[in-house]
Amino acid sequence: MTDIHKPAERRRLSMVDVAAHAGVSVGTVSNVLNRPELVAKPTLRRVRASIKALGFVPNAPARQLRGGASRSVGVMVRDIGNPFFTEVLPGIETRLSQEELLLVLCSSSDSVEKEAYYLQILEQHRVPGILITPAGDDISHLVELRRRGIGMVLLDRPGADSQLCAVAVDNVRGGELAGAHLLSLGHRRIGFLNGPSIVRQCADRRKGLDNAVRAAGLDPGEVVTEVTLPALTPREGEAALERLSLRGGPTALFCVNDTVALGALRGLEQRGVGVPHDMAVMGYDDVEFAAALSPSLTSIRQPKHQLGHAAAELLLTDSRGDAGHWHQEIVFQPELIIRASTGASLSRPGR
Amino acid sequence: MTDIHKPAERRRLSMVDVAAHAGVSVGTVSNVLNRPELVAKPTLRRVRASIKALGFVPNAPARQLRGGASRSVGVMVRDIGNPFFTEVLPGIETRLSQEELLLVLCSSSDSVEKEAYYLQILEQHRVPGILITPAGDDISHLVELRRRGIGMVLLDRPGADSQLCAVAVDNVRGGELAGAHLLSLGHRRIGFLNGPSIVRQCADRRKGLDNAVRAAGLDPGEVVTEVTLPALTPREGEAALERLSLRGGPTALFCVNDTVALGALRGLEQRGVGVPHDMAVMGYDDVEFAAALSPSLTSIRQPKHQLGHAAAELLLTDSRGDAGHWHQEIVFQPELIIRASTGASLSRPGR
DNA sequence: CGCGAGGATTGAAATGTTTCAAATAGTTGG
DNA sequence: CCAACTATTTGAAACATTTCAATCCTCGCG
């Protein structure tokens, strides 16, 4: 007969209480929880009954204090609002939940300081690993964390020369695909709505675009007009149009991601600029909604779910500290998805 | 001169090491960290120098063991892939990060078992609070957790009779708005692409739709044809069209959310059904991309950022266990956003 | 010169686990 | 009936903190 008289017990139950209730030692209770095969059947039953009767819930921090690393991994993104991350997250979550790992989500909001702050907290929590899309260009602090024993995998960012594992999509190649596509349609003046060039992905896509222009025997300086947005949101995408002379300016717009393209599309419609006739537009990422936009958006597809899954996988091996594992880099290839917004069957851009 | 000879020290540093290095007791080190005002200036300097020199990082689990509750709150969503949650998350994150709280993200994938599993882990971690969109209809287990001292706030779900705080948008009202809009355009046969009715939001929106139909003096059984989707994804939205006799069937489609509407739009286009002329379509949530779809999507707007922010706020007061705080419910009002997909200026649905 | 006040520091208990060597009980073979 | 095992169980140390009563100084004042 378990009978709780106290209306609201102050102290939470511990294994000591369970042990007393079941008439065994704490060591045995611990064994029931962690190595039940060592415990005799009847004892097992009895202890389990006590646990249930008392409503005992093990204390994870205490466990961890003794045991070592935590069961949560950190995932740091630059902006949770970005649908790209939303589509990568399920891939990560799927893999982590298989390992019964908790996912601690941090958003650096593109601030190096906030990133540093969160990293510090994660280290204090003794997480076994961190999956991160760094806010800044310098990743030496990440290498340092890795050296201190925290698994570290760069997400959507090449590890390059550094000692870090990385999972990325080839952004230079993506930029090339986009550039080549627009050039093949006859465009010779391309507006590039880009993010800040300290963001690696942005810089790489620009590089790819330039490569494509040069490959066509043209001068990037002549062909490409870049507008740098402070943030990759629809609002900024729309606002960026102001800084671009629409008439007599570019005949095509390459947006550094679909979110920006969405804003651009909205803005162009308001200004009565027809897409793709007056202006071709393409995005990047091929997020879920790209195909359903008006007009449907040509984009560069990234295997987002796979990206997340592979990153999680790599993090698992990295944080296990498997011998024989040094840094590894997985690079996925982007894919050009042609849709209406670039009017692929266009003879020559108007005017 | 701090000189580390060991190539890779096994044991991590603890406050004991810092104390030794600085020539003080551990108690003092602790004071430096937690109540620096109690410590004499020179000592403070010395200890801080030692911390830096040794690279000491406090151990959060140990801290918590002594101190009590953790600095992480749980956020349980039904599906991280759903853009609705993506747009709610920033609101939550903003508020939590102000309190220097970590956000542990759990996705129940609409499984009651997975939800229960995660809740158990969160309880073990002694989180001070949980923000949750429950997977099932029964929330008694949540009330129980609350009783055990874990702050609990229902997200996007009315707390109703129960003892829980809740932040929600009035889904019945949303359904009414949608229904009234379609009816006012002359539609008399409405297809409703709904989710499983155990999901509260789905059931409520249906109820609202029926209300609107009745308010117009009509019989919901005649007007509404519901198709129940197993999951609220574009894919399922598209597939659902098969189960609806498009010709001679409904003249309008109400989709339980924008993600489903996106799929429906895609499917209708493939089948050559013109929107809004042959079929009016509306969604729910008014997510970021709704305005830019082809055609732009009429939807029911929910104040998503506010929703997240308010939920986090409520959770903070609830987990502080402030006296004078009992359960509180915040209900936001949805708003009808009319766009092209319902062809608002339509005389009468064709055929 | 002695005393008390008050600031600074210390030492040890307490937190809830896990782990492991040692103790105990139970069983089998001789 | 004992020895030698084996299967269980136990008790205490260890983990890294925080907290708090107790101690130690150092001044200032009478």
Short mmCIF file of N, CA and C in Angstrom, two decimals, chain A residues 284-336:
data_model
loop_
_atom_site.label_atom_id
_atom_site.label_comp_id
_atom_site.label_asym_id
_atom_site.label_seq_id
_atom_site.Cartn_x
_atom_site.Cartn_y
_atom_site.Cartn_z
N TYR A 284 17.92 29.33 -55.30
CA TYR A 284 18.90 28.33 -54.90
C TYR A 284 18.36 27.61 -53.67
N ASP A 285 18.50 26.32 -53.66
CA ASP A 285 18.09 25.42 -52.57
C ASP A 285 16.98 24.48 -53.02
N ASP A 286 16.13 24.99 -53.92
CA ASP A 286 14.93 24.24 -54.30
C ASP A 286 14.19 23.77 -53.07
N VAL A 287 13.76 24.71 -52.28
CA VAL A 287 12.97 24.34 -51.10
C VAL A 287 11.59 23.89 -51.55
N GLU A 288 10.88 23.33 -50.63
CA GLU A 288 9.58 22.72 -50.89
C GLU A 288 8.66 23.58 -51.76
N PHE A 289 8.61 24.87 -51.45
CA PHE A 289 7.63 25.69 -52.14
C PHE A 289 8.07 26.21 -53.51
N ALA A 290 9.34 25.99 -53.87
CA ALA A 290 9.86 26.59 -55.10
C ALA A 290 9.03 26.22 -56.33
N ALA A 291 8.63 24.97 -56.40
CA ALA A 291 7.92 24.50 -57.58
C ALA A 291 6.54 25.12 -57.70
N ALA A 292 6.01 25.59 -56.59
CA ALA A 292 4.64 26.08 -56.61
C ALA A 292 4.55 27.59 -56.64
N LEU A 293 5.67 28.25 -56.74
CA LEU A 293 5.63 29.70 -56.79
C LEU A 293 5.08 30.17 -58.13
N SER A 294 4.81 31.46 -58.19
CA SER A 294 4.27 32.02 -59.41
C SER A 294 5.26 33.02 -60.01
N PRO A 295 5.89 32.75 -61.11
CA PRO A 295 5.89 31.46 -61.80
C PRO A 295 6.78 30.46 -61.05
N SER A 296 6.65 29.20 -61.40
CA SER A 296 7.44 28.19 -60.71
C SER A 296 8.92 28.54 -60.86
N LEU A 297 9.64 28.32 -59.78
CA LEU A 297 10.99 28.89 -59.69
C LEU A 297 12.09 27.91 -60.13
N THR A 298 12.88 28.35 -61.09
CA THR A 298 14.09 27.60 -61.44
C THR A 298 15.04 27.70 -60.25
N SER A 299 15.65 26.61 -59.89
CA SER A 299 16.49 26.66 -58.69
C SER A 299 17.60 25.61 -58.76
N ILE A 300 18.47 25.67 -57.80
CA ILE A 300 19.53 24.67 -57.70
C ILE A 300 19.18 23.79 -56.51
N ARG A 301 18.97 22.53 -56.79
CA ARG A 301 18.52 21.64 -55.72
C ARG A 301 19.69 21.14 -54.89
N GLN A 302 19.48 21.15 -53.58
CA GLN A 302 20.45 20.56 -52.69
C GLN A 302 19.76 19.39 -51.98
N PRO A 303 20.45 18.29 -51.81
CA PRO A 303 19.83 17.14 -51.15
C PRO A 303 19.78 17.38 -49.66
N LYS A 304 18.76 18.09 -49.22
CA LYS A 304 18.76 18.60 -47.85
C LYS A 304 18.59 17.53 -46.78
N HIS A 305 17.68 16.62 -47.03
CA HIS A 305 17.46 15.57 -46.03
C HIS A 305 18.73 14.73 -45.90
N GLN A 306 19.28 14.34 -47.02
CA GLN A 306 20.52 13.57 -47.01
C GLN A 306 21.65 14.32 -46.32
N LEU A 307 21.67 15.62 -46.57
CA LEU A 307 22.72 16.45 -45.98
C LEU A 307 22.66 16.34 -44.47
N GLY A 308 21.46 16.49 -43.93
CA GLY A 308 21.29 16.41 -42.48
C GLY A 308 21.63 15.03 -41.96
N HIS A 309 21.17 14.04 -42.67
CA HIS A 309 21.39 12.67 -42.23
C HIS A 309 22.89 12.35 -42.23
N ALA A 310 23.55 12.72 -43.30
CA ALA A 310 24.98 12.43 -43.40
C ALA A 310 25.76 13.18 -42.33
N ALA A 311 25.34 14.41 -42.08
CA ALA A 311 26.03 15.21 -41.07
C ALA A 311 25.91 14.55 -39.70
N ALA A 312 24.70 14.09 -39.38
CA ALA A 312 24.49 13.45 -38.09
C ALA A 312 25.33 12.18 -38.00
N GLU A 313 25.33 11.45 -39.07
CA GLU A 313 26.10 10.21 -39.12
C GLU A 313 27.58 10.48 -38.82
N LEU A 314 28.09 11.47 -39.50
CA LEU A 314 29.50 11.82 -39.35
C LEU A 314 29.77 12.28 -37.92
N LEU A 315 28.85 13.03 -37.38
CA LEU A 315 29.02 13.51 -36.01
C LEU A 315 29.10 12.33 -35.05
N LEU A 316 28.28 11.34 -35.29
CA LEU A 316 28.28 10.19 -34.40
C LEU A 316 29.64 9.51 -34.40
N THR A 317 30.19 9.29 -35.58
CA THR A 317 31.50 8.63 -35.59
C THR A 317 32.56 9.56 -35.03
N ASP A 318 32.41 10.84 -35.30
CA ASP A 318 33.43 11.77 -34.80
C ASP A 318 33.42 11.87 -33.28
N SER A 319 32.22 11.87 -32.70
CA SER A 319 32.20 12.06 -31.25
C SER A 319 32.47 10.75 -30.51
N ARG A 320 32.32 9.65 -31.23
CA ARG A 320 32.74 8.40 -30.61
C ARG A 320 34.25 8.37 -30.52
N GLY A 321 34.88 9.27 -31.26
CA GLY A 321 36.33 9.32 -31.26
C GLY A 321 36.94 8.03 -31.76
N ASP A 322 36.23 7.39 -32.69
CA ASP A 322 36.75 6.15 -33.26
C ASP A 322 38.19 6.33 -33.74
N ALA A 323 38.99 5.40 -33.37
CA ALA A 323 40.34 5.42 -33.92
C ALA A 323 40.18 5.15 -35.42
N GLY A 324 41.15 5.54 -36.17
CA GLY A 324 41.05 5.30 -37.60
C GLY A 324 40.17 6.32 -38.29
N HIS A 325 39.58 7.17 -37.49
CA HIS A 325 38.76 8.22 -38.09
C HIS A 325 39.52 9.53 -38.01
N TRP A 326 39.87 10.05 -39.14
CA TRP A 326 40.42 11.39 -39.10
C TRP A 326 39.37 12.27 -39.75
N HIS A 327 39.73 13.42 -40.23
CA HIS A 327 38.63 14.23 -40.73
C HIS A 327 38.20 13.81 -42.12
N GLN A 328 36.92 13.91 -42.31
CA GLN A 328 36.32 13.38 -43.50
C GLN A 328 35.40 14.45 -44.06
N GLU A 329 35.30 14.47 -45.35
CA GLU A 329 34.44 15.49 -45.93
C GLU A 329 33.53 14.87 -46.98
N ILE A 330 32.25 15.13 -46.81
CA ILE A 330 31.31 14.60 -47.78
C ILE A 330 30.75 15.77 -48.57
N VAL A 331 30.91 15.71 -49.88
CA VAL A 331 30.39 16.80 -50.71
C VAL A 331 29.33 16.26 -51.65
N PHE A 332 28.15 16.78 -51.51
CA PHE A 332 27.08 16.39 -52.41
C PHE A 332 27.11 17.29 -53.63
N GLN A 333 26.53 16.82 -54.72
CA GLN A 333 26.48 17.65 -55.91
C GLN A 333 25.10 18.27 -56.06
N PRO A 334 25.10 19.56 -56.38
CA PRO A 334 23.81 20.24 -56.58
C PRO A 334 23.27 19.89 -57.96
N GLU A 335 22.03 20.23 -58.18
CA GLU A 335 21.37 19.85 -59.43
C GLU A 335 20.52 21.01 -59.91
N LEU A 336 20.62 21.30 -61.19
CA LEU A 336 19.83 22.40 -61.74
C LEU A 336 18.41 21.93 -62.02
#
